[in-house]
mmCIF file of C-alpha atoms in Angstrom:
data_model
loop_
_atom_site.group_PDB
_atom_site.id
_atom_site.type_symbol
_atom_site.label_atom_id
_atom_site.label_comp_id
_atom_site.label_asym_id
_atom_site.label_seq_id
_atom_site.Cartn_x
_atom_site.Cartn_y
_atom_site.Cartn_z
ATOM 1 C CA PRO A 125 202.909 178.800 148.081
ATOM 2 C CA GLU A 126 199.925 176.513 148.528
ATOM 3 C CA ARG A 127 199.961 174.387 151.653
ATOM 4 C CA PRO A 128 200.615 170.728 150.738
ATOM 5 C CA LYS A 129 197.308 169.012 150.109
ATOM 6 C CA ARG A 130 196.296 166.301 152.513
ATOM 7 C CA ARG A 131 193.489 163.831 152.802
ATOM 8 C CA VAL A 132 190.305 165.691 153.651
ATOM 9 C CA MET A 133 189.346 165.049 157.242
ATOM 10 C CA SER A 134 186.053 166.876 157.496
ATOM 11 C CA GLN A 135 184.675 166.168 160.931
ATOM 12 C CA GLN A 136 182.182 167.632 163.330
ATOM 13 C CA LEU A 137 183.859 168.355 166.625
ATOM 14 C CA GLN A 138 181.860 167.287 169.659
ATOM 15 C CA PRO A 139 181.462 169.854 172.430
ATOM 16 C CA ASP A 140 183.130 167.580 174.960
ATOM 17 C CA GLU A 141 185.969 169.211 176.842
ATOM 18 C CA GLU A 142 187.037 165.891 178.362
ATOM 19 C CA SER A 143 187.716 164.128 175.083
ATOM 20 C CA GLU A 144 191.301 163.099 174.441
ATOM 21 C CA PRO A 145 193.415 165.415 172.263
ATOM 22 C CA LYS A 146 193.469 164.631 168.559
ATOM 23 C CA THR A 147 196.826 163.932 166.919
ATOM 24 C CA ASN A 148 195.694 163.695 163.274
ATOM 25 C CA GLY A 149 198.148 160.832 162.868
ATOM 26 C CA ALA A 150 201.124 163.054 163.660
ATOM 27 C CA GLU A 151 204.233 161.231 164.773
ATOM 28 C CA THR A 152 205.391 161.578 168.348
ATOM 29 C CA THR A 153 208.264 164.050 168.608
ATOM 30 C CA GLU A 154 211.502 162.226 169.281
ATOM 31 C CA PRO A 155 214.178 163.530 171.681
ATOM 32 C CA THR A 156 217.092 165.244 169.956
ATOM 33 C CA VAL A 157 220.625 165.925 171.108
ATOM 34 C CA ASP A 158 221.946 169.463 171.155
ATOM 35 C CA ALA A 159 225.309 169.230 169.381
ATOM 36 C CA ASP A 160 226.791 172.128 171.338
ATOM 37 C CA GLU A 161 225.739 171.258 174.863
ATOM 38 C CA GLY A 162 225.146 167.512 174.620
ATOM 39 C CA ALA A 163 221.731 167.980 176.248
ATOM 40 C CA THR A 164 218.798 165.789 175.322
ATOM 41 C CA THR A 165 215.704 167.881 174.609
ATOM 42 C CA THR A 166 212.278 167.397 173.101
ATOM 43 C CA GLU A 167 211.494 169.758 170.236
ATOM 44 C CA GLU A 168 207.913 170.979 170.191
ATOM 45 C CA PRO A 169 206.643 173.171 167.368
ATOM 46 C CA ASP A 170 205.509 176.587 168.442
ATOM 47 C CA GLY A 171 201.740 177.026 168.227
ATOM 48 C CA PHE A 172 199.880 180.091 167.059
ATOM 49 C CA THR A 173 198.788 182.536 169.743
ATOM 50 C CA PHE A 174 196.402 185.483 169.704
ATOM 51 C CA ASP A 175 199.346 187.596 168.525
ATOM 52 C CA ASP A 176 199.078 185.611 165.274
ATOM 53 C CA LEU A 177 195.332 186.176 164.866
ATOM 54 C CA SER A 178 193.370 188.608 162.709
ATOM 55 C CA VAL A 179 189.604 188.842 163.207
ATOM 56 C CA VAL A 180 187.932 190.310 160.124
ATOM 57 C CA MET A 181 184.437 191.334 159.123
ATOM 58 C CA GLY A 182 182.449 193.286 156.604
ATOM 59 C CA THR A 183 180.408 196.019 158.288
ATOM 60 C CA TYR A 184 177.364 197.903 157.057
ATOM 61 C CA ASN A 185 175.330 200.138 159.366
ATOM 62 C CA GLU A 186 175.921 198.040 162.483
ATOM 63 C CA GLU A 187 176.378 200.795 165.084
ATOM 64 C CA ALA A 188 174.009 198.957 167.451
ATOM 65 C CA ALA A 189 176.282 195.910 167.744
ATOM 66 C CA ILE A 190 179.793 196.654 166.521
ATOM 67 C CA GLY A 191 181.005 197.976 169.888
ATOM 68 C CA THR A 192 179.866 194.846 171.711
ATOM 69 C CA VAL A 193 181.533 192.541 169.186
ATOM 70 C CA LEU A 194 184.831 194.425 169.357
ATOM 71 C CA ASP A 195 184.715 194.525 173.162
ATOM 72 C CA ASP A 196 184.245 190.752 173.188
ATOM 73 C CA ILE A 197 187.203 190.211 170.846
ATOM 74 C CA GLU A 198 189.419 192.433 172.990
ATOM 75 C CA ARG A 199 188.330 190.679 176.193
ATOM 76 C CA VAL A 200 188.782 187.140 174.890
ATOM 77 C CA THR A 201 192.142 187.766 173.187
ATOM 78 C CA ASP A 202 193.467 190.153 175.846
ATOM 79 C CA GLY A 203 193.672 192.833 173.177
ATOM 80 C CA LYS A 204 196.215 190.854 171.155
ATOM 81 C CA ALA A 205 194.202 190.021 168.043
ATOM 82 C CA ALA A 206 194.210 192.460 165.150
ATOM 83 C CA VAL A 207 190.773 193.497 163.893
ATOM 84 C CA VAL A 208 189.983 194.514 160.317
ATOM 85 C CA CYS A 209 186.618 195.987 159.304
ATOM 86 C CA VAL A 210 185.782 196.653 155.663
ATOM 87 C CA ASP A 211 182.990 199.180 155.924
ATOM 88 C CA GLY A 212 180.365 200.712 153.671
ATOM 89 C CA SER A 213 178.230 202.296 156.382
ATOM 90 C CA SER A 214 176.392 205.595 156.483
ATOM 91 C CA ASP A 215 176.030 205.523 160.276
ATOM 92 C CA ARG A 216 178.640 205.631 163.080
ATOM 93 C CA THR A 217 179.888 202.079 162.565
ATOM 94 C CA PRO A 218 183.373 203.050 161.260
ATOM 95 C CA GLU A 219 183.860 205.641 164.007
ATOM 96 C CA ILE A 220 182.975 203.143 166.722
ATOM 97 C CA ALA A 221 185.279 200.548 165.161
ATOM 98 C CA ARG A 222 188.215 202.973 165.118
ATOM 99 C CA GLU A 223 187.512 203.986 168.701
ATOM 100 C CA HIS A 224 187.948 200.301 169.604
ATOM 101 C CA GLY A 225 191.287 200.079 167.819
ATOM 102 C CA ALA A 226 190.123 198.310 164.655
ATOM 103 C CA ARG A 227 191.665 198.958 161.275
ATOM 104 C CA VAL A 228 188.843 200.285 159.091
ATOM 105 C CA ILE A 229 188.925 200.093 155.305
ATOM 106 C CA GLU A 230 186.104 202.118 153.803
ATOM 107 C CA GLN A 231 184.535 201.220 150.461
ATOM 108 C CA GLU A 232 181.280 201.808 148.626
ATOM 109 C CA PRO A 233 178.669 199.158 149.528
ATOM 110 C CA GLN A 234 179.047 196.346 146.995
ATOM 111 C CA GLY A 235 177.697 193.353 148.870
ATOM 112 C CA TYR A 236 178.699 190.882 151.564
ATOM 113 C CA GLY A 237 181.277 188.960 149.579
ATOM 114 C CA VAL A 238 183.117 191.994 148.250
ATOM 115 C CA ALA A 239 183.551 193.357 151.766
ATOM 116 C CA VAL A 240 184.563 190.054 153.377
ATOM 117 C CA SER A 241 186.936 189.200 150.516
ATOM 118 C CA ALA A 242 188.676 192.538 150.986
ATOM 119 C CA ALA A 243 188.854 191.920 154.728
ATOM 120 C CA ILE A 244 190.413 188.446 154.528
ATOM 121 C CA HIS A 245 193.026 189.651 152.055
ATOM 122 C CA ALA A 246 193.814 192.709 154.174
ATOM 123 C CA ALA A 247 194.604 190.529 157.192
ATOM 124 C CA ASP A 248 198.351 190.309 157.763
ATOM 125 C CA ARG A 249 198.599 187.544 160.365
ATOM 126 C CA PRO A 250 198.911 183.777 159.775
ATOM 127 C CA VAL A 251 195.476 182.875 161.221
ATOM 128 C CA VAL A 252 192.312 184.663 160.102
ATOM 129 C CA VAL A 253 188.887 184.426 161.735
ATOM 130 C CA THR A 254 185.830 185.730 159.924
ATOM 131 C CA THR A 255 182.799 186.867 161.881
ATOM 132 C CA ASP A 256 179.811 189.159 161.511
ATOM 133 C CA CYS A 257 179.452 192.463 163.297
ATOM 134 C CA ASP A 258 175.852 191.920 164.443
ATOM 135 C CA ASP A 259 176.664 189.980 167.663
ATOM 136 C CA HIS A 260 175.397 186.650 166.285
ATOM 137 C CA TYR A 261 178.601 184.748 166.911
ATOM 138 C CA PRO A 262 180.342 183.677 170.137
ATOM 139 C CA MET A 263 183.744 185.337 170.392
ATOM 140 C CA ASP A 264 184.258 183.278 173.559
ATOM 141 C CA GLN A 265 185.000 180.337 171.241
ATOM 142 C CA LEU A 266 187.997 182.012 169.602
ATOM 143 C CA PRO A 267 190.419 180.023 171.836
ATOM 144 C CA GLU A 268 188.780 176.765 170.689
ATOM 145 C CA PHE A 269 189.098 177.713 167.023
ATOM 146 C CA LEU A 270 192.746 178.667 167.456
ATOM 147 C CA ALA A 271 193.436 175.400 169.274
ATOM 148 C CA GLU A 272 192.014 173.409 166.345
ATOM 149 C CA ILE A 273 194.249 175.290 163.912
ATOM 150 C CA ASN A 274 197.212 174.464 166.157
ATOM 151 C CA ASP A 275 196.073 170.835 166.130
ATOM 152 C CA GLY A 276 196.398 170.664 162.353
ATOM 153 C CA ALA A 277 193.149 171.996 160.893
ATOM 154 C CA ASP A 278 193.380 174.258 157.853
ATOM 155 C CA VAL A 279 189.833 175.588 158.277
ATOM 156 C CA VAL A 280 187.601 175.489 161.355
ATOM 157 C CA SER A 281 183.973 176.149 160.486
ATOM 158 C CA GLY A 282 181.392 177.150 163.080
ATOM 159 C CA ASP A 283 178.252 174.990 162.937
ATOM 160 C CA ARG A 284 175.291 177.126 164.018
ATOM 161 C CA LEU A 285 172.771 174.345 163.488
ATOM 162 C CA TYR A 286 174.245 171.797 165.893
ATOM 163 C CA HIS A 287 172.564 173.382 168.926
ATOM 164 C CA GLY A 288 169.360 174.173 167.026
ATOM 165 C CA ALA A 289 169.955 177.870 166.207
ATOM 166 C CA GLU A 290 166.670 178.836 167.856
ATOM 167 C CA ALA A 291 167.446 182.524 167.332
ATOM 168 C CA MET A 292 167.418 181.946 163.568
ATOM 169 C CA PRO A 293 164.110 182.469 161.723
ATOM 170 C CA ASP A 294 162.512 179.163 160.711
ATOM 171 C CA PHE A 295 162.742 179.944 156.996
ATOM 172 C CA ASN A 296 166.446 180.743 157.265
ATOM 173 C CA ARG A 297 167.129 177.623 159.323
ATOM 174 C CA PHE A 298 165.405 175.412 156.760
ATOM 175 C CA GLY A 299 167.326 177.137 153.960
ATOM 176 C CA ASN A 300 170.680 176.642 155.678
ATOM 177 C CA GLN A 301 169.918 172.972 156.284
ATOM 178 C CA ALA A 302 169.000 172.600 152.612
ATOM 179 C CA PHE A 303 172.180 174.364 151.470
ATOM 180 C CA ALA A 304 174.275 171.998 153.594
ATOM 181 C CA ALA A 305 172.459 168.930 152.261
ATOM 182 C CA VAL A 306 172.863 169.965 148.628
ATOM 183 C CA ALA A 307 176.514 170.928 149.071
ATOM 184 C CA SER A 308 177.233 167.628 150.832
ATOM 185 C CA VAL A 309 175.841 165.653 147.899
ATOM 186 C CA LEU A 310 177.717 167.715 145.322
ATOM 187 C CA MET A 311 181.006 167.540 147.227
ATOM 188 C CA GLY A 312 180.710 163.922 148.320
ATOM 189 C CA GLU A 313 181.613 165.010 151.843
ATOM 190 C CA ARG A 314 179.172 165.590 154.710
ATOM 191 C CA VAL A 315 179.049 169.128 156.036
ATOM 192 C CA HIS A 316 176.460 170.563 158.403
ATOM 193 C CA ASP A 317 176.547 174.346 157.892
ATOM 194 C CA THR A 318 177.851 175.795 154.620
ATOM 195 C CA THR A 319 176.859 179.422 155.160
ATOM 196 C CA THR A 320 178.148 180.215 158.631
ATOM 197 C CA GLY A 321 179.966 183.514 159.003
ATOM 198 C CA MET A 322 182.345 182.357 161.751
ATOM 199 C CA ARG A 323 185.383 180.399 160.594
ATOM 200 C CA ALA A 324 189.114 180.253 161.239
ATOM 201 C CA TYR A 325 191.554 179.815 158.348
ATOM 202 C CA ARG A 326 195.245 179.501 157.879
ATOM 203 C CA LYS A 327 196.096 182.623 155.877
ATOM 204 C CA ALA A 328 198.033 180.427 153.453
ATOM 205 C CA VAL A 329 194.741 178.756 152.453
ATOM 206 C CA ILE A 330 193.102 182.110 151.773
ATOM 207 C CA ASP A 331 196.042 183.264 149.674
ATOM 208 C CA ALA A 332 196.217 180.013 147.673
ATOM 209 C CA ILE A 333 192.660 180.167 146.299
ATOM 210 C CA GLU A 334 190.947 182.650 143.994
ATOM 211 C CA TRP A 335 187.577 183.664 145.467
ATOM 212 C CA THR A 336 184.849 184.688 143.031
ATOM 213 C CA GLU A 337 181.505 184.878 144.831
ATOM 214 C CA ASN A 338 179.631 187.756 146.487
ATOM 215 C CA THR A 339 176.469 186.788 148.383
ATOM 216 C CA GLY A 340 177.588 183.156 148.232
ATOM 217 C CA LEU A 341 181.122 183.792 149.501
ATOM 218 C CA SER A 342 180.448 182.157 152.874
ATOM 219 C CA ALA A 343 179.689 178.870 151.119
ATOM 220 C CA GLU A 344 182.593 179.250 148.708
ATOM 221 C CA LEU A 345 185.007 179.787 151.611
ATOM 222 C CA LEU A 346 184.157 176.261 152.795
ATOM 223 C CA ILE A 347 183.598 174.415 149.521
ATOM 224 C CA ARG A 348 186.794 175.254 147.654
ATOM 225 C CA PRO A 349 189.220 174.351 150.473
ATOM 226 C CA LEU A 350 187.341 171.130 151.228
ATOM 227 C CA MET A 351 187.270 169.999 147.611
ATOM 228 C CA ARG A 352 190.983 170.764 147.242
ATOM 229 C CA GLY A 353 191.929 168.457 150.062
ATOM 230 C CA TYR A 354 192.493 170.826 152.947
ATOM 231 C CA GLU A 355 191.601 169.611 156.405
ATOM 232 C CA ILE A 356 188.247 171.008 157.470
ATOM 233 C CA ARG A 357 186.681 170.693 160.907
ATOM 234 C CA GLU A 358 183.249 171.838 162.013
ATOM 235 C CA ALA A 359 182.858 173.138 165.549
ATOM 236 C CA PRO A 360 179.395 173.564 167.133
ATOM 237 C CA ILE A 361 178.780 177.175 168.111
ATOM 238 C CA SER A 362 176.002 179.056 169.824
ATOM 239 C CA TYR A 363 174.003 181.499 167.733
ATOM 240 C CA ALA A 364 172.456 184.587 169.299
ATOM 241 C CA GLU A 365 169.704 186.880 168.064
ATOM 242 C CA ARG A 366 171.212 189.655 165.987
ATOM 243 C CA ALA A 367 171.401 193.242 167.214
ATOM 244 C CA GLY A 368 169.963 195.588 164.601
ATOM 245 C CA GLU A 369 168.092 194.875 161.377
ATOM 246 C CA THR A 370 169.065 192.228 158.851
ATOM 247 C CA LYS A 371 170.281 193.497 155.475
ATOM 248 C CA LEU A 372 169.787 190.281 153.481
ATOM 249 C CA ASP A 373 166.558 189.493 151.645
ATOM 250 C CA PRO A 374 165.997 185.778 152.409
ATOM 251 C CA ILE A 375 164.472 184.952 149.017
ATOM 252 C CA GLN A 376 166.909 186.800 146.765
ATOM 253 C CA GLY A 377 169.868 186.026 149.001
ATOM 254 C CA GLY A 378 168.914 182.363 149.219
ATOM 255 C CA ALA A 379 168.685 182.064 145.447
ATOM 256 C CA GLU A 380 172.107 183.673 145.020
ATOM 257 C CA ILE A 381 173.666 181.355 147.630
ATOM 258 C CA ALA A 382 172.147 178.267 146.004
ATOM 259 C CA THR A 383 173.494 179.392 142.623
ATOM 260 C CA SER A 384 176.955 179.908 144.112
ATOM 261 C CA ILE A 385 176.975 176.445 145.701
ATOM 262 C CA LEU A 386 176.109 174.801 142.385
ATOM 263 C CA LYS A 387 178.606 176.917 140.433
ATOM 264 C CA VAL A 388 181.519 176.502 142.839
ATOM 265 C CA CYS A 389 181.019 172.755 143.272
ATOM 266 C CA LEU A 390 180.910 172.289 139.488
ATOM 267 C CA GLU A 391 184.034 174.412 138.995
ATOM 268 C CA GLU A 392 185.925 172.420 141.613
ATOM 269 C CA ARG A 393 184.814 169.118 140.082
ATOM 270 C CA LEU A 394 186.111 170.220 136.680
ATOM 271 C CA ARG A 395 189.406 171.819 137.732
#
């Protein structure tokens, strides 16, 4: 069933470790009396741990980086997170992934969105993190993303642009800033990075929404939950230079992403 809709609280988290914890308006837990033992206790809901986490990605000829990414996930989560790779490679990417303990689902190459959509639906744990397999994204921030989910967020979206994304080509950076500006206007809610590949989701959110886009799936994965009232938070992340060659044509890919943003925002406005 769909998680109860709440007021959208899209916010950009500040990278300040000393800030006070957020409560999202939650009521303070009151002491309760154990009827059997007469003891007064404080009930605290159990939070998600790395045992509840699936890290998923679409992979395509990424043998230069996939091992590093999977090593980082294993190190940060102490080997507890499940990893799912949906792969269409012709190189050693799937072999390397299996050697690192990942579940590999092989399919014919059909595009970014087809692979990532299959990966998020294949995940079988209550929290799902999407990432890329090219070593762009900081797996060291997985604990932060999980903590925000435990604090009440439905989606935690990595903001690559907050720190400048100097490793990103200028054309791509301008395009991503433009996508965010256009999406913000269409949604009526300020977002800073609509096309990031690193996000954490409650699996219930993924299962509640029908996803339709391919190249533009990264934007759709943010826009639909936000416009349906789920709680979205943006977290600044570092962004490293990719290992290996990019597979996306910036002109064609950019046009397809822009089309998806317009289409998805219009569909959500009219639903």
